[in-house]
Amino acid sequence: MSADKNQWQSICKLDDIPAQGARVVKREGKTDIALFRTLDNRVFALDDHCPHKGGALSHGLVYGDTVACPLHNFKISLQTGQAQAPDEGHTPCHKVELRDDTVWLAVD
Ligand code: FES
């Protein structure tokens, strides 16, 4: 991984993330980040932690702009991290960009 002044890090190639799947970015002392890839090749980054009981969202099913938690099926927006009503809760989102075929993540 390489970093620039803005703390953007190149993480992987787009094809390293399965379509409608996720790849986990490990972080020391912090919640891991899950990078999600949609069917139309958009990439989102959320904490790999469901707001319900902490399920690993990276193991969930991606459809459209949503990931369904594998434990109890909360549906979490990849755009906002918000749980879909009637469920409640929020998962922190992170800035992520696709530059050519490389996925860049802004880390704090
Ligand atoms: S832990 Fe995700 S829905 Fe329960």
PDB file of C-alpha atoms and ligand atoms in Angstrom:
ATOM      1  CA  MET A   1       0.000   0.000   0.000  1.00  0.00           C
ATOM      2  CA  SER A   2       1.142   3.539  -0.663  1.00  0.00           C
ATOM      3  CA  ALA A   3      -0.077   6.762   0.905  1.00  0.00           C
ATOM      4  CA  ASP A   4      -0.146  10.379  -0.220  1.00  0.00           C
ATOM      5  CA  LYS A   5      -0.479  13.547   1.883  1.00  0.00           C
ATOM      6  CA  ASN A   6      -4.250  13.264   1.988  1.00  0.00           C
ATOM      7  CA  GLN A   7      -4.059   9.803   3.499  1.00  0.00           C
ATOM      8  CA  TRP A   8      -5.481   8.187   0.427  1.00  0.00           C
ATOM      9  CA  GLN A   9      -4.165   4.669   0.088  1.00  0.00           C
ATOM     10  CA  SER A  10      -4.269   2.439  -2.940  1.00  0.00           C
ATOM     11  CA  ILE A  11      -5.770  -0.797  -1.717  1.00  0.00           C
ATOM     12  CA  CYS A  12      -6.303  -3.159  -4.613  1.00  0.00           C
ATOM     13  CA  LYS A  13      -7.521  -3.508  -8.162  1.00  0.00           C
ATOM     14  CA  LEU A  14     -11.243  -3.443  -8.821  1.00  0.00           C
ATOM     15  CA  ASP A  15     -11.082  -7.068  -9.944  1.00  0.00           C
ATOM     16  CA  ASP A  16      -9.671  -8.062  -6.553  1.00  0.00           C
ATOM     17  CA  ILE A  17     -13.180  -7.447  -5.172  1.00  0.00           C
ATOM     18  CA  PRO A  18     -15.783  -9.960  -6.346  1.00  0.00           C
ATOM     19  CA  ALA A  19     -18.822  -8.422  -8.069  1.00  0.00           C
ATOM     20  CA  GLN A  20     -21.643  -8.190  -5.498  1.00  0.00           C
ATOM     21  CA  GLY A  21     -19.103  -9.095  -2.867  1.00  0.00           C
ATOM     22  CA  ALA A  22     -16.560  -7.527  -0.571  1.00  0.00           C
ATOM     23  CA  ARG A  23     -12.924  -7.438   0.446  1.00  0.00           C
ATOM     24  CA  VAL A  24     -11.775  -6.655   3.988  1.00  0.00           C
ATOM     25  CA  VAL A  25      -9.124  -4.072   4.829  1.00  0.00           C
ATOM     26  CA  LYS A  26      -7.614  -4.891   8.231  1.00  0.00           C
ATOM     27  CA  ARG A  27      -6.851  -2.019  10.599  1.00  0.00           C
ATOM     28  CA  GLU A  28      -4.778  -2.147  13.773  1.00  0.00           C
ATOM     29  CA  GLY A  29      -6.867  -1.234  16.803  1.00  0.00           C
ATOM     30  CA  LYS A  30      -9.877  -0.169  14.741  1.00  0.00           C
ATOM     31  CA  THR A  31     -12.837  -1.824  13.109  1.00  0.00           C
ATOM     32  CA  ASP A  32     -11.921  -3.433   9.802  1.00  0.00           C
ATOM     33  CA  ILE A  33     -13.266  -1.786   6.658  1.00  0.00           C
ATOM     34  CA  ALA A  34     -15.244  -3.712   4.066  1.00  0.00           C
ATOM     35  CA  LEU A  35     -14.894  -2.630   0.442  1.00  0.00           C
ATOM     36  CA  PHE A  36     -18.019  -3.535  -1.519  1.00  0.00           C
ATOM     37  CA  ARG A  37     -18.365  -3.813  -5.275  1.00  0.00           C
ATOM     38  CA  THR A  38     -21.755  -3.506  -6.907  1.00  0.00           C
ATOM     39  CA  LEU A  39     -22.853  -5.343 -10.032  1.00  0.00           C
ATOM     40  CA  ASP A  40     -22.288  -2.128 -12.036  1.00  0.00           C
ATOM     41  CA  ASN A  41     -18.739  -1.759 -10.671  1.00  0.00           C
ATOM     42  CA  ARG A  42     -19.209   0.993  -8.118  1.00  0.00           C
ATOM     43  CA  VAL A  43     -17.190   0.669  -4.919  1.00  0.00           C
ATOM     44  CA  PHE A  44     -18.236   1.588  -1.374  1.00  0.00           C
ATOM     45  CA  ALA A  45     -16.437   1.374   1.958  1.00  0.00           C
ATOM     46  CA  LEU A  46     -18.130   0.755   5.300  1.00  0.00           C
ATOM     47  CA  ASP A  47     -16.984  -0.483   8.669  1.00  0.00           C
ATOM     48  CA  ASP A  48     -17.219  -4.271   8.598  1.00  0.00           C
ATOM     49  CA  HIS A  49     -19.641  -4.150  11.489  1.00  0.00           C
ATOM     50  CA  CYS A  50     -23.426  -4.388  11.424  1.00  0.00           C
ATOM     51  CA  PRO A  51     -25.181  -1.803  13.655  1.00  0.00           C
ATOM     52  CA  HIS A  52     -27.462  -4.550  14.983  1.00  0.00           C
ATOM     53  CA  LYS A  53     -25.178  -7.065  16.697  1.00  0.00           C
ATOM     54  CA  GLY A  54     -21.877  -6.590  14.936  1.00  0.00           C
ATOM     55  CA  GLY A  55     -22.170  -9.097  12.100  1.00  0.00           C
ATOM     56  CA  ALA A  56     -19.493  -8.943   9.411  1.00  0.00           C
ATOM     57  CA  LEU A  57     -21.147  -7.047   6.580  1.00  0.00           C
ATOM     58  CA  SER A  58     -18.369  -8.258   4.253  1.00  0.00           C
ATOM     59  CA  HIS A  59     -20.039 -11.696   4.388  1.00  0.00           C
ATOM     60  CA  GLY A  60     -23.369 -10.241   3.280  1.00  0.00           C
ATOM     61  CA  LEU A  61     -25.074 -10.222  -0.082  1.00  0.00           C
ATOM     62  CA  VAL A  62     -24.737  -7.031  -2.142  1.00  0.00           C
ATOM     63  CA  TYR A  63     -27.695  -6.074  -4.311  1.00  0.00           C
ATOM     64  CA  GLY A  64     -28.088  -2.640  -5.832  1.00  0.00           C
ATOM     65  CA  ASP A  65     -26.716  -0.094  -3.335  1.00  0.00           C
ATOM     66  CA  THR A  66     -27.465  -2.315  -0.350  1.00  0.00           C
ATOM     67  CA  VAL A  67     -25.809  -5.084   1.622  1.00  0.00           C
ATOM     68  CA  ALA A  68     -27.861  -7.582   3.601  1.00  0.00           C
ATOM     69  CA  CYS A  69     -26.231  -8.585   6.882  1.00  0.00           C
ATOM     70  CA  PRO A  70     -25.580 -12.346   6.948  1.00  0.00           C
ATOM     71  CA  LEU A  71     -26.757 -12.751  10.547  1.00  0.00           C
ATOM     72  CA  HIS A  72     -30.253 -11.297  10.781  1.00  0.00           C
ATOM     73  CA  ASN A  73     -30.730  -9.708   7.364  1.00  0.00           C
ATOM     74  CA  PHE A  74     -30.607  -6.017   8.276  1.00  0.00           C
ATOM     75  CA  LYS A  75     -30.344  -4.147   4.993  1.00  0.00           C
ATOM     76  CA  ILE A  76     -27.628  -1.484   5.111  1.00  0.00           C
ATOM     77  CA  SER A  77     -27.289   1.278   2.515  1.00  0.00           C
ATOM     78  CA  LEU A  78     -23.838   1.270   0.940  1.00  0.00           C
ATOM     79  CA  GLN A  79     -24.282   4.987   0.186  1.00  0.00           C
ATOM     80  CA  THR A  80     -25.096   6.141   3.724  1.00  0.00           C
ATOM     81  CA  GLY A  81     -24.516   3.197   6.076  1.00  0.00           C
ATOM     82  CA  GLN A  82     -28.086   3.586   7.291  1.00  0.00           C
ATOM     83  CA  ALA A  83     -30.192   0.531   8.135  1.00  0.00           C
ATOM     84  CA  GLN A  84     -33.370   0.274   6.103  1.00  0.00           C
ATOM     85  CA  ALA A  85     -36.604   0.839   8.080  1.00  0.00           C
ATOM     86  CA  PRO A  86     -38.164  -0.648  10.112  1.00  0.00           C
ATOM     87  CA  ASP A  87     -34.683  -1.596  11.362  1.00  0.00           C
ATOM     88  CA  GLU A  88     -32.546   1.126  12.910  1.00  0.00           C
ATOM     89  CA  GLY A  89     -28.851   1.838  13.162  1.00  0.00           C
ATOM     90  CA  HIS A  90     -25.936   3.206  11.228  1.00  0.00           C
ATOM     91  CA  THR A  91     -22.570   1.890  10.119  1.00  0.00           C
ATOM     92  CA  PRO A  92     -19.761   4.419   9.508  1.00  0.00           C
ATOM     93  CA  CYS A  93     -18.875   4.974   5.839  1.00  0.00           C
ATOM     94  CA  HIS A  94     -15.463   5.834   4.410  1.00  0.00           C
ATOM     95  CA  LYS A  95     -14.389   7.753   1.327  1.00  0.00           C
ATOM     96  CA  VAL A  96     -13.407   5.488  -1.499  1.00  0.00           C
ATOM     97  CA  GLU A  97     -12.594   6.195  -5.131  1.00  0.00           C
ATOM     98  CA  LEU A  98     -11.998   4.196  -8.235  1.00  0.00           C
ATOM     99  CA  ARG A  99      -9.110   5.678 -10.232  1.00  0.00           C
ATOM    100  CA  ASP A 100      -8.766   3.779 -13.481  1.00  0.00           C
ATOM    101  CA  ASP A 101      -8.943   0.206 -12.192  1.00  0.00           C
ATOM    102  CA  THR A 102      -7.422   0.907  -8.772  1.00  0.00           C
ATOM    103  CA  VAL A 103      -9.420   1.278  -5.566  1.00  0.00           C
ATOM    104  CA  TRP A 104      -8.285   4.122  -3.280  1.00  0.00           C
ATOM    105  CA  LEU A 105      -9.430   4.499   0.305  1.00  0.00           C
ATOM    106  CA  ALA A 106      -9.182   7.607   2.501  1.00  0.00           C
ATOM    107  CA  VAL A 107      -8.154   6.483   5.947  1.00  0.00           C
ATOM    108  CA  ASP A 108      -8.172   8.485   9.157  1.00  0.00           C
TER     109      ASP A 108
HETATM  110  S1  FES B   1     -25.947  -8.551  13.320  1.00  0.00           S
HETATM  111 FE1  FES B   1     -26.546  -7.772  11.393  1.00  0.00          FE
HETATM  112  S2  FES B   1     -28.672  -8.046  11.319  1.00  0.00           S
HETATM  113 FE2  FES B   1     -28.104  -8.794  13.283  1.00  0.00          FE
END
